[in-house]
mmCIF file of C-alpha atoms in Angstrom:
data_model
loop_
_atom_site.group_PDB
_atom_site.id
_atom_site.type_symbol
_atom_site.label_atom_id
_atom_site.label_comp_id
_atom_site.label_asym_id
_atom_site.label_seq_id
_atom_site.Cartn_x
_atom_site.Cartn_y
_atom_site.Cartn_z
ATOM 1 C CA MET M 11 0.000 0.000 0.000
ATOM 2 C CA ARG M 12 1.371 3.399 -1.000
ATOM 3 C CA VAL M 13 0.567 6.325 1.307
ATOM 4 C CA LEU M 14 1.473 9.994 1.603
ATOM 5 C CA ARG M 15 3.445 11.293 4.548
ATOM 6 C CA THR M 16 1.547 14.216 6.022
ATOM 7 C CA ASP M 17 4.745 16.073 6.953
ATOM 8 C CA ASP M 18 6.238 16.514 3.473
ATOM 9 C CA LEU M 19 3.805 14.798 1.031
ATOM 10 C CA SER M 20 6.404 12.235 0.026
ATOM 11 C CA PHE M 21 5.321 8.682 -0.723
ATOM 12 C CA GLU M 22 6.010 5.709 1.501
ATOM 13 C CA GLU M 23 5.228 2.137 0.481
ATOM 14 C CA PHE M 24 4.389 -0.938 2.562
ATOM 15 C CA PRO M 25 3.940 -4.596 1.562
ATOM 16 C CA GLY M 26 0.657 -4.554 3.467
ATOM 17 C CA LEU M 27 -0.957 -1.892 5.618
ATOM 18 C CA PRO M 28 1.138 1.018 6.983
ATOM 19 C CA ASP M 29 2.851 0.494 10.328
ATOM 20 C CA LYS M 30 1.097 3.584 11.729
ATOM 21 C CA ASP M 31 -2.504 4.803 11.716
ATOM 22 C CA TYR M 32 -3.580 6.584 8.558
ATOM 23 C CA ALA M 33 -6.416 8.798 7.331
ATOM 24 C CA ILE M 34 -8.222 8.061 4.085
ATOM 25 C CA LEU M 35 -10.215 10.365 1.816
ATOM 26 C CA SER M 36 -13.638 9.799 0.276
ATOM 27 C CA HIS M 37 -14.751 12.271 -2.379
ATOM 28 C CA VAL M 38 -16.330 12.720 -5.787
ATOM 29 C CA TRP M 39 -13.720 13.048 -8.489
ATOM 30 C CA GLY M 40 -13.440 16.358 -10.306
ATOM 31 C CA LYS M 41 -12.358 16.926 -13.895
ATOM 32 C CA HIS M 42 -8.730 17.630 -12.994
ATOM 33 C CA GLU M 43 -7.487 15.566 -10.073
ATOM 34 C CA ILE M 44 -3.884 15.402 -8.903
ATOM 35 C CA SER M 45 -2.329 12.126 -10.015
ATOM 36 C CA TYR M 46 0.489 9.969 -8.709
ATOM 37 C CA GLN M 47 2.808 11.534 -11.282
ATOM 38 C CA ASP M 48 1.728 15.046 -10.220
ATOM 39 C CA VAL M 49 2.548 14.460 -6.568
ATOM 40 C CA LYS M 50 6.040 13.269 -7.439
ATOM 41 C CA VAL M 51 6.796 16.743 -8.855
ATOM 42 C CA LEU M 52 4.464 18.756 -6.640
ATOM 43 C CA THR M 53 7.308 20.724 -5.075
ATOM 44 C CA GLN M 54 8.092 22.208 -8.483
ATOM 45 C CA ALA M 55 5.979 25.368 -8.551
ATOM 46 C CA ASN M 56 5.758 25.566 -12.349
ATOM 47 C CA SER M 57 5.208 21.882 -12.983
ATOM 48 C CA PRO M 58 2.931 21.457 -16.040
ATOM 49 C CA GLY M 59 1.431 18.383 -14.395
ATOM 50 C CA VAL M 60 -0.022 20.450 -11.552
ATOM 51 C CA ALA M 61 -0.672 23.841 -13.129
ATOM 52 C CA GLY M 62 -4.356 24.724 -13.215
ATOM 53 C CA LYS M 63 -5.457 21.994 -10.796
ATOM 54 C CA TYR M 64 -6.351 24.534 -8.133
ATOM 55 C CA ALA M 65 -9.437 22.748 -6.771
ATOM 56 C CA ALA M 66 -7.568 19.448 -6.591
ATOM 57 C CA ARG M 67 -4.626 21.063 -4.822
ATOM 58 C CA ALA M 68 -7.014 22.663 -2.324
ATOM 59 C CA LYS M 69 -8.542 19.228 -1.703
ATOM 60 C CA LEU M 70 -5.126 17.692 -1.083
ATOM 61 C CA THR M 71 -4.001 20.592 1.104
ATOM 62 C CA GLY M 72 -7.174 20.522 3.202
ATOM 63 C CA CYS M 73 -7.048 16.763 3.656
ATOM 64 C CA ARG M 74 -3.402 16.880 4.654
ATOM 65 C CA ALA M 75 -4.070 19.694 7.146
ATOM 66 C CA GLN M 76 -6.922 17.758 8.762
ATOM 67 C CA ALA M 77 -4.809 14.603 9.047
ATOM 68 C CA ARG M 78 -1.981 16.559 10.676
ATOM 69 C CA LYS M 79 -4.499 18.143 13.046
ATOM 70 C CA ASP M 80 -5.637 14.640 13.998
ATOM 71 C CA GLY M 81 -2.033 13.618 14.639
ATOM 72 C CA LEU M 82 -1.810 11.120 11.790
ATOM 73 C CA LYS M 83 1.466 10.401 10.028
ATOM 74 C CA TYR M 84 -0.011 8.955 6.840
ATOM 75 C CA LEU M 85 -2.738 9.790 4.373
ATOM 76 C CA TRP M 86 -4.257 7.830 1.475
ATOM 77 C CA ILE M 87 -6.071 9.433 -1.465
ATOM 78 C CA ASP M 88 -7.167 7.289 -4.397
ATOM 79 C CA THR M 89 -6.435 9.873 -7.092
ATOM 80 C CA CYS M 90 -2.742 10.166 -6.287
ATOM 81 C CA CYS M 91 -1.716 7.109 -4.255
ATOM 82 C CA ILE M 92 -2.426 4.677 -7.107
ATOM 83 C CA ASP M 93 -0.306 4.663 -10.250
ATOM 84 C CA LYS M 94 -3.101 4.207 -12.760
ATOM 85 C CA HIS M 95 -0.564 3.712 -15.556
ATOM 86 C CA SER M 96 0.083 0.282 -14.029
ATOM 87 C CA HIS M 97 -2.818 -2.067 -14.739
ATOM 88 C CA SER M 98 -1.652 -4.632 -12.179
ATOM 89 C CA GLU M 99 -1.341 -2.001 -9.449
ATOM 90 C CA PHE M 100 -4.726 -0.517 -10.308
ATOM 91 C CA SER M 101 -6.438 -3.928 -10.279
ATOM 92 C CA GLU M 102 -4.847 -4.840 -6.954
ATOM 93 C CA ALA M 103 -5.938 -1.506 -5.475
ATOM 94 C CA ILE M 104 -9.554 -1.958 -6.567
ATOM 95 C CA ASN M 105 -9.659 -5.436 -5.034
ATOM 96 C CA SER M 106 -8.028 -4.159 -1.809
ATOM 97 C CA MET M 107 -9.859 -0.863 -1.427
ATOM 98 C CA PHE M 108 -12.613 -2.017 0.937
ATOM 99 C CA HIS M 109 -9.955 -3.464 3.249
ATOM 100 C CA TRP M 110 -7.960 -0.229 3.115
ATOM 101 C CA TYR M 111 -10.981 1.885 4.028
ATOM 102 C CA LYS M 112 -11.990 -0.534 6.771
ATOM 103 C CA SER M 113 -8.483 -0.465 8.270
ATOM 104 C CA SER M 114 -8.167 3.334 8.307
ATOM 105 C CA LYS M 115 -8.114 5.278 11.552
ATOM 106 C CA ILE M 116 -10.524 7.815 10.111
ATOM 107 C CA CYS M 117 -12.198 8.487 6.773
ATOM 108 C CA TYR M 118 -12.701 12.090 5.688
ATOM 109 C CA VAL M 119 -15.718 12.642 3.425
ATOM 110 C CA TYR M 120 -15.100 15.874 1.534
ATOM 111 C CA LEU M 121 -18.268 17.302 -0.028
ATOM 112 C CA THR M 122 -17.423 20.029 -2.532
ATOM 113 C CA ASP M 123 -21.109 20.700 -3.258
ATOM 114 C CA VAL M 124 -22.236 21.168 0.355
ATOM 115 C CA SER M 125 -22.102 24.352 2.443
ATOM 116 C CA ALA M 126 -24.274 23.412 5.436
ATOM 117 C CA LYS M 127 -25.532 20.178 6.986
ATOM 118 C CA ASP M 128 -29.033 20.914 5.666
ATOM 119 C CA ASP M 129 -27.642 20.447 2.138
ATOM 120 C CA LEU M 130 -26.232 17.001 2.906
ATOM 121 C CA GLU M 131 -28.830 14.939 1.024
ATOM 122 C CA LYS M 132 -28.304 16.981 -2.163
ATOM 123 C CA SER M 133 -24.651 15.996 -2.503
ATOM 124 C CA LYS M 134 -23.519 13.976 -5.514
ATOM 125 C CA TRP M 135 -21.477 11.907 -3.078
ATOM 126 C CA PHE M 136 -24.591 9.863 -2.253
ATOM 127 C CA THR M 137 -25.182 9.019 -5.922
ATOM 128 C CA ARG M 138 -21.778 7.547 -6.738
ATOM 129 C CA GLY M 139 -21.016 3.831 -6.764
ATOM 130 C CA TRP M 140 -17.584 3.924 -5.144
ATOM 131 C CA THR M 141 -18.686 5.998 -2.157
ATOM 132 C CA LEU M 142 -21.004 3.231 -0.925
ATOM 133 C CA GLN M 143 -18.124 1.105 0.371
ATOM 134 C CA GLU M 144 -16.405 4.270 1.607
ATOM 135 C CA LEU M 145 -19.420 4.930 3.835
ATOM 136 C CA LEU M 146 -19.787 1.352 5.078
ATOM 137 C CA ALA M 147 -16.235 0.050 5.479
ATOM 138 C CA PRO M 148 -14.561 2.518 7.913
ATOM 139 C CA THR M 149 -15.487 2.584 11.581
ATOM 140 C CA SER M 150 -14.932 6.341 11.805
ATOM 141 C CA VAL M 151 -16.361 8.503 9.006
ATOM 142 C CA VAL M 152 -16.370 12.297 9.335
ATOM 143 C CA PHE M 153 -18.109 14.665 6.920
ATOM 144 C CA PHE M 154 -16.742 18.058 5.825
ATOM 145 C CA ASN M 155 -18.217 20.750 3.606
ATOM 146 C CA LYS M 156 -16.431 22.473 0.727
ATOM 147 C CA ARG M 157 -14.556 24.766 3.171
ATOM 148 C CA TRP M 158 -13.420 21.799 5.273
ATOM 149 C CA ASP M 159 -15.843 22.759 8.044
ATOM 150 C CA HIS M 160 -16.920 19.823 10.198
ATOM 151 C CA LEU M 161 -20.516 18.660 9.554
ATOM 152 C CA GLY M 162 -20.692 15.595 11.785
ATOM 153 C CA ASP M 163 -19.694 11.938 11.828
ATOM 154 C CA LYS M 164 -21.365 8.708 10.746
ATOM 155 C CA ILE M 165 -22.511 7.883 14.267
ATOM 156 C CA LYS M 166 -24.181 11.223 14.983
ATOM 157 C CA LEU M 167 -25.641 11.499 11.488
ATOM 158 C CA HIS M 168 -26.765 7.879 11.146
ATOM 159 C CA GLN M 169 -30.488 8.688 10.999
ATOM 160 C CA GLU M 170 -30.014 11.286 8.251
ATOM 161 C CA LEU M 171 -27.637 8.992 6.370
ATOM 162 C CA SER M 172 -30.087 6.096 6.593
ATOM 163 C CA ALA M 173 -32.888 8.248 5.178
ATOM 164 C CA ILE M 174 -30.689 9.340 2.270
ATOM 165 C CA THR M 175 -29.181 5.944 1.418
ATOM 166 C CA GLN M 176 -31.964 3.521 2.480
ATOM 167 C CA ILE M 177 -29.340 1.611 4.472
ATOM 168 C CA PRO M 178 -30.750 0.446 7.841
ATOM 169 C CA PRO M 179 -29.162 2.395 10.737
ATOM 170 C CA ASP M 180 -27.636 -0.670 12.395
ATOM 171 C CA PHE M 181 -25.399 -1.288 9.367
ATOM 172 C CA LEU M 182 -24.178 2.311 9.587
ATOM 173 C CA LEU M 183 -23.455 1.777 13.279
ATOM 174 C CA GLY M 184 -21.197 -1.227 12.755
ATOM 175 C CA ARG M 185 -23.367 -4.299 12.250
ATOM 176 C CA GLY M 186 -21.610 -6.782 9.969
ATOM 177 C CA LEU M 187 -22.611 -6.491 6.319
ATOM 178 C CA GLU M 188 -22.854 -10.276 6.094
ATOM 179 C CA ASP M 189 -26.033 -10.001 8.201
ATOM 180 C CA ALA M 190 -27.781 -8.278 5.288
ATOM 181 C CA SER M 191 -29.098 -10.455 2.488
ATOM 182 C CA ILE M 192 -27.375 -10.245 -0.881
ATOM 183 C CA ALA M 193 -30.498 -8.650 -2.373
ATOM 184 C CA GLN M 194 -30.618 -5.992 0.326
ATOM 185 C CA ARG M 195 -26.951 -5.095 -0.112
ATOM 186 C CA MET M 196 -27.459 -4.878 -3.873
ATOM 187 C CA SER M 197 -30.379 -2.501 -3.302
ATOM 188 C CA TRP M 198 -28.059 -0.009 -1.606
ATOM 189 C CA ALA M 199 -26.275 0.429 -4.945
ATOM 190 C CA SER M 200 -29.400 0.408 -7.112
ATOM 191 C CA ASN M 201 -29.606 4.196 -7.555
ATOM 192 C CA ARG M 202 -25.886 4.862 -7.848
ATOM 193 C CA THR M 203 -23.791 5.558 -10.933
ATOM 194 C CA THR M 204 -20.154 5.349 -12.008
ATOM 195 C CA SER M 205 -18.194 6.988 -14.812
ATOM 196 C CA LYS M 206 -17.374 3.592 -16.329
ATOM 197 C CA GLU M 207 -20.292 1.188 -16.505
ATOM 198 C CA GLU M 208 -18.255 -1.844 -15.396
ATOM 199 C CA ASP M 209 -17.408 -0.046 -12.156
ATOM 200 C CA LEU M 210 -21.006 -0.532 -10.980
ATOM 201 C CA ALA M 211 -19.969 -4.165 -10.504
ATOM 202 C CA TYR M 212 -16.359 -3.615 -9.433
ATOM 203 C CA CYS M 213 -17.313 -1.100 -6.706
ATOM 204 C CA LEU M 214 -19.261 -3.863 -4.919
ATOM 205 C CA LEU M 215 -16.411 -6.370 -4.592
ATOM 206 C CA GLY M 216 -15.570 -5.486 -1.001
ATOM 207 C CA ILE M 217 -19.183 -5.271 0.117
ATOM 208 C CA PHE M 218 -19.554 -8.948 -0.795
ATOM 209 C CA ASP M 219 -15.996 -9.914 0.189
ATOM 210 C CA VAL M 220 -15.066 -11.302 -3.229
ATOM 211 C CA HIS M 221 -12.241 -10.660 -5.680
ATOM 212 C CA MET M 222 -12.059 -10.795 -9.458
ATOM 213 C CA PRO M 223 -10.001 -9.335 -12.320
ATOM 214 C CA LEU M 224 -11.021 -6.050 -13.938
ATOM 215 C CA LEU M 225 -11.964 -6.251 -17.615
ATOM 216 C CA TYR M 226 -12.860 -2.774 -18.812
ATOM 217 C CA GLY M 227 -14.747 -2.972 -22.072
ATOM 218 C CA GLU M 228 -16.760 -6.066 -21.104
ATOM 219 C CA GLN M 229 -19.777 -3.825 -20.265
ATOM 220 C CA LEU M 230 -21.883 -3.811 -17.116
ATOM 221 C CA THR M 231 -23.982 -6.882 -17.866
ATOM 222 C CA ALA M 232 -20.935 -9.119 -18.221
ATOM 223 C CA ALA M 233 -19.111 -7.602 -15.241
ATOM 224 C CA PHE M 234 -22.187 -7.887 -13.039
ATOM 225 C CA ARG M 235 -22.741 -11.480 -14.133
ATOM 226 C CA ARG M 236 -19.159 -12.330 -13.137
ATOM 227 C CA LEU M 237 -19.692 -10.594 -9.793
ATOM 228 C CA GLN M 238 -22.808 -12.636 -9.040
ATOM 229 C CA ILE M 239 -21.054 -15.873 -9.950
ATOM 230 C CA GLU M 240 -18.192 -15.017 -7.580
ATOM 231 C CA ILE M 241 -20.699 -14.222 -4.820
ATOM 232 C CA LEU M 242 -22.588 -17.492 -5.315
ATOM 233 C CA GLN M 243 -19.360 -19.461 -5.095
ATOM 234 C CA MET M 244 -18.763 -17.937 -1.650
ATOM 235 C CA GLN M 245 -22.246 -17.463 -0.188
ATOM 236 C CA ASP M 246 -25.280 -19.750 -0.101
ATOM 237 C CA ASP M 247 -27.918 -17.018 -0.308
ATOM 238 C CA THR M 248 -30.610 -17.347 -2.973
ATOM 239 C CA SER M 249 -31.902 -13.824 -2.310
ATOM 240 C CA ILE M 250 -29.466 -12.924 -5.104
ATOM 241 C CA PHE M 251 -32.278 -14.064 -7.432
ATOM 242 C CA ALA M 252 -34.849 -11.746 -5.771
ATOM 243 C CA TRP M 253 -34.574 -8.949 -8.324
ATOM 244 C CA GLN M 254 -37.076 -7.319 -10.635
ATOM 245 C CA THR M 255 -37.094 -5.465 -13.923
ATOM 246 C CA PRO M 256 -39.683 -2.972 -15.235
ATOM 247 C CA LEU M 257 -40.108 -5.174 -18.316
ATOM 248 C CA GLN M 258 -41.438 -7.998 -16.172
ATOM 249 C CA THR M 259 -45.189 -7.885 -15.481
ATOM 250 C CA ASP M 260 -47.946 -10.444 -15.283
ATOM 251 C CA ALA M 261 -48.181 -10.174 -19.057
ATOM 252 C CA ASN M 262 -44.756 -11.778 -19.317
ATOM 253 C CA LEU M 263 -46.299 -15.120 -18.434
ATOM 254 C CA SER M 264 -46.900 -15.358 -22.165
ATOM 255 C CA GLY M 265 -43.188 -16.150 -22.353
ATOM 256 C CA ALA M 266 -42.320 -13.600 -25.067
ATOM 257 C CA ASN M 267 -39.397 -12.218 -23.052
ATOM 258 C CA THR M 268 -37.413 -14.485 -20.778
ATOM 259 C CA TYR M 269 -34.395 -14.037 -18.534
ATOM 260 C CA GLY M 270 -31.699 -15.933 -16.739
ATOM 261 C CA LEU M 271 -31.643 -16.062 -12.940
ATOM 262 C CA LEU M 272 -28.815 -13.524 -12.731
ATOM 263 C CA ALA M 273 -29.640 -9.808 -12.714
ATOM 264 C CA PRO M 274 -28.335 -7.405 -15.392
ATOM 265 C CA GLY M 275 -27.195 -4.791 -12.865
ATOM 266 C CA PRO M 276 -27.740 -3.259 -9.400
ATOM 267 C CA ALA M 277 -30.751 -1.244 -10.620
ATOM 268 C CA SER M 278 -32.757 -4.483 -10.755
ATOM 269 C CA PHE M 279 -32.633 -4.599 -6.938
ATOM 270 C CA LYS M 280 -34.340 -1.231 -6.329
ATOM 271 C CA GLN M 281 -37.323 -2.963 -4.737
ATOM 272 C CA SER M 282 -35.223 -5.320 -2.603
ATOM 273 C CA THR M 283 -34.472 -2.987 0.311
ATOM 274 C CA ASN M 284 -36.549 -5.110 2.710
ATOM 275 C CA VAL M 285 -35.545 -8.572 1.478
ATOM 276 C CA ILE M 286 -34.228 -10.740 4.314
ATOM 277 C CA ARG M 287 -32.896 -14.288 4.391
ATOM 278 C CA ALA M 288 -35.204 -17.118 5.468
ATOM 279 C CA ALA M 289 -34.712 -20.858 5.838
ATOM 280 C CA LEU M 290 -35.947 -22.838 2.855
ATOM 281 C CA PRO M 291 -39.152 -24.769 3.560
ATOM 282 C CA VAL M 292 -38.874 -28.453 4.440
ATOM 283 C CA VAL M 293 -40.454 -30.247 1.480
ATOM 284 C CA SER M 294 -40.272 -33.581 -0.318
ATOM 285 C CA GLY M 295 -36.714 -34.463 -1.298
ATOM 286 C CA TYR M 296 -35.183 -32.160 1.328
ATOM 287 C CA LYS M 297 -32.414 -33.485 3.548
ATOM 288 C CA GLN M 298 -31.382 -31.275 6.442
ATOM 289 C CA GLY M 299 -27.931 -29.822 5.867
ATOM 290 C CA ILE M 300 -27.527 -31.447 2.440
ATOM 291 C CA ARG M 301 -27.918 -29.213 -0.619
ATOM 292 C CA THR M 302 -26.803 -29.630 -4.197
ATOM 293 C CA PRO M 303 -23.947 -27.119 -4.625
ATOM 294 C CA ILE M 304 -24.442 -24.252 -7.071
ATOM 295 C CA LEU M 305 -22.375 -24.961 -10.180
ATOM 296 C CA PHE M 306 -21.619 -23.150 -13.434
ATOM 297 C CA ASN M 307 -20.666 -24.467 -16.867
ATOM 298 C CA ASN M 308 -21.295 -23.654 -20.521
ATOM 299 C CA LYS M 309 -24.954 -24.662 -20.181
ATOM 300 C CA GLY M 310 -25.650 -22.236 -17.359
ATOM 301 C CA LEU M 311 -26.213 -22.192 -13.626
ATOM 302 C CA HIS M 312 -27.096 -25.419 -11.807
ATOM 303 C CA LEU M 313 -28.808 -25.468 -8.409
ATOM 304 C CA SER M 314 -31.446 -27.265 -6.381
ATOM 305 C CA LEU M 315 -34.533 -25.419 -5.103
ATOM 306 C CA PRO M 316 -37.989 -26.313 -3.782
ATOM 307 C CA VAL M 317 -40.539 -25.839 -6.562
ATOM 308 C CA LEU M 318 -44.275 -25.805 -7.182
ATOM 309 C CA GLN M 319 -45.341 -27.229 -10.538
ATOM 310 C CA ARG M 320 -47.808 -24.933 -12.316
ATOM 311 C CA SER M 321 -48.039 -26.607 -15.739
ATOM 312 C CA ASP M 322 -46.163 -29.102 -17.879
ATOM 313 C CA ARG M 323 -43.450 -26.554 -18.643
ATOM 314 C CA ARG M 324 -43.764 -23.972 -15.878
ATOM 315 C CA LEU M 325 -42.945 -23.987 -12.211
ATOM 316 C CA ILE M 326 -42.383 -21.604 -9.325
ATOM 317 C CA ALA M 327 -38.955 -21.846 -7.666
ATOM 318 C CA ILE M 328 -38.994 -20.926 -3.978
ATOM 319 C CA LEU M 329 -36.080 -18.832 -2.696
ATOM 320 C CA GLY M 330 -34.507 -18.812 0.742
ATOM 321 C CA CYS M 331 -35.701 -15.297 1.507
ATOM 322 C CA THR M 332 -38.741 -13.185 2.264
ATOM 323 C CA THR M 333 -39.630 -9.551 2.957
ATOM 324 C CA GLU M 334 -39.783 -7.878 6.347
ATOM 325 C CA ASP M 335 -43.486 -7.072 5.931
ATOM 326 C CA GLN M 336 -44.470 -10.649 4.979
ATOM 327 C CA SER M 337 -41.962 -12.762 6.875
ATOM 328 C CA SER M 338 -44.294 -15.780 7.110
ATOM 329 C CA LYS M 339 -44.076 -16.266 3.334
ATOM 330 C CA TRP M 340 -41.270 -17.021 0.881
ATOM 331 C CA LEU M 341 -40.250 -15.162 -2.245
ATOM 332 C CA ALA M 342 -40.342 -17.164 -5.472
ATOM 333 C CA VAL M 343 -39.757 -16.772 -9.222
ATOM 334 C CA TRP M 344 -41.546 -18.240 -12.247
ATOM 335 C CA LEU M 345 -39.472 -20.489 -14.488
ATOM 336 C CA GLN M 346 -40.249 -22.026 -17.868
ATOM 337 C CA ASP M 347 -38.764 -25.214 -19.295
ATOM 338 C CA ILE M 348 -37.012 -24.551 -22.621
ATOM 339 C CA SER M 349 -35.416 -27.963 -23.032
ATOM 340 C CA GLN M 350 -36.282 -31.442 -24.119
ATOM 341 C CA ASN M 351 -36.447 -33.009 -20.671
ATOM 342 C CA ASP M 352 -32.934 -32.021 -19.570
ATOM 343 C CA GLY M 353 -34.087 -29.531 -16.919
ATOM 344 C CA ARG M 354 -33.086 -26.216 -18.511
ATOM 345 C CA TYR M 355 -35.200 -23.232 -17.502
ATOM 346 C CA VAL M 356 -35.506 -19.489 -18.033
ATOM 347 C CA ARG M 357 -37.155 -16.911 -15.821
ATOM 348 C CA ILE M 358 -40.429 -15.473 -17.142
ATOM 349 C CA ASN M 359 -41.851 -13.201 -14.445
ATOM 350 C CA ASN M 360 -41.187 -11.090 -11.390
ATOM 351 C CA ILE M 361 -40.794 -12.378 -7.857
ATOM 352 C CA GLN M 362 -43.891 -13.139 -5.828
ATOM 353 C CA HIS M 363 -44.758 -14.419 -2.360
ATOM 354 C CA VAL M 364 -45.621 -18.065 -1.697
ATOM 355 C CA THR M 365 -47.544 -19.079 1.426
ATOM 356 C CA ASP M 366 -46.884 -22.016 3.715
ATOM 357 C CA ARG M 367 -50.210 -23.474 2.620
ATOM 358 C CA GLU M 368 -49.080 -23.441 -1.017
ATOM 359 C CA VAL M 369 -45.794 -25.077 -0.066
ATOM 360 C CA ARG M 370 -47.538 -27.849 1.864
ATOM 361 C CA SER M 371 -49.870 -28.424 -1.093
ATOM 362 C CA GLY M 372 -47.150 -30.077 -3.140
ATOM 363 C CA ALA M 373 -43.728 -28.424 -3.185
ATOM 364 C CA TYR M 374 -40.715 -30.649 -3.835
ATOM 365 C CA PHE M 375 -36.983 -30.209 -4.434
ATOM 366 C CA GLN M 376 -35.744 -30.227 -8.014
ATOM 367 C CA ASP M 377 -32.410 -29.762 -9.730
ATOM 368 C CA ILE M 378 -32.578 -26.806 -12.101
ATOM 369 C CA THR M 379 -30.319 -25.473 -14.844
ATOM 370 C CA THR M 380 -30.914 -21.871 -15.909
ATOM 371 C CA GLU M 381 -29.230 -19.747 -18.520
ATOM 372 C CA THR M 382 -26.850 -17.115 -17.166
ATOM 373 C CA ARG M 383 -27.352 -14.725 -20.066
ATOM 374 C CA LEU M 384 -29.811 -11.908 -19.489
ATOM 375 C CA PHE M 385 -32.665 -12.735 -21.805
ATOM 376 C CA ARG M 386 -33.845 -15.076 -24.495
ATOM 377 C CA THR M 387 -36.354 -14.157 -27.208
ATOM 378 C CA LEU M 388 -38.788 -16.998 -27.860
ATOM 379 C CA SER M 389 -40.742 -15.319 -30.647
ATOM 380 C CA VAL M 390 -40.372 -12.354 -32.981
ATOM 381 C CA ILE M 391 -43.235 -10.325 -34.474
ATOM 382 C CA PRO M 392 -42.489 -9.541 -38.145
ATOM 383 C CA ARG M 393 -42.334 -5.860 -39.154
ATOM 384 C CA SER M 394 -45.459 -6.303 -41.333
ATOM 385 C CA ARG M 395 -47.491 -6.852 -38.155
ATOM 386 C CA TRP M 396 -46.122 -3.862 -36.220
ATOM 387 C CA HIS M 397 -48.619 -1.166 -35.196
ATOM 388 C CA SER M 398 -47.547 2.436 -35.712
ATOM 389 C CA SER M 399 -49.037 3.441 -32.356
ATOM 390 C CA THR M 400 -46.561 1.243 -30.499
ATOM 391 C CA SER M 401 -43.458 1.578 -32.647
ATOM 392 C CA GLN M 402 -40.541 3.732 -31.494
ATOM 393 C CA ASN M 403 -38.190 5.858 -33.529
#
């Protein structure tokens, strides 16, 4: 880990974490941030690499001054402590960042678009993907306005922060993130954005305690699919399938548009803020403590779930989760058989609740294979049958 010394702004590197406490900065990037290369020549007043970056220099100066005031020897800022010209260093930093924020003595949140505490909820900081882990990981998080005036800390502001972010207060006060279902954690990122679309997946690595290589250019859907696969290999939590899309309504039972079990992105979890884990129902074929492991291959995702048969080709798969307002029921998804008796299914509708009475009426465990790609078109309406009232330019 490379950090800045607060006494002279020189770099110091460690094979792991620094040997002394350090401060860490959380902020929204501006157009002209000071880079690793800039800091190396920062003492040169006329350096072309620093000229004109007045706002960025003020950010660095203010952060350094606050760290010195707090008696801290080291400081870490993402814009200048990572050499982004090195792909290996950048990838390692992204995969380590949650740990670095969690291990910091204090995290300074610098809000350049906030003057007073009343303006807190209007800040862009709450809309960015990367700042989610920067809020959750550190124990001590302190907020500052654009003049570096103190606004409050995460503990004192937890009610306001919860209202803004939809994160339950106990997770802001230190409760382990593993206590939240996968769907609920995904929902915290559902309204956030990143400059690069793939970063909407990469910024969640630490929140789910997984690691994976960065492949910029693969697009969000592919990056988010890889993220979900990594999560499923580490965590047995089927709430990851409790997502919804605006395109899915009761009309989708016609089967025209179908989906895999994996979500296309965090936005699909907007309605999952109250999804909690629940033990799967005990049904026919269930053996306590014995579950078919979730596997992946070129045919798709393989898992075992309790199901309710609804027709020759359709069934409802029951998930190990529910919602806080209907905790006596289970969430479930509709699946449709697309194979010739080899158990391959696609998703055809949104999640719904299933009652204990329905489960007892005939649920049983079944091995299922579902496609991991986002959707599958089963039929196409020829252009000659399009209606002008529904066509789009």
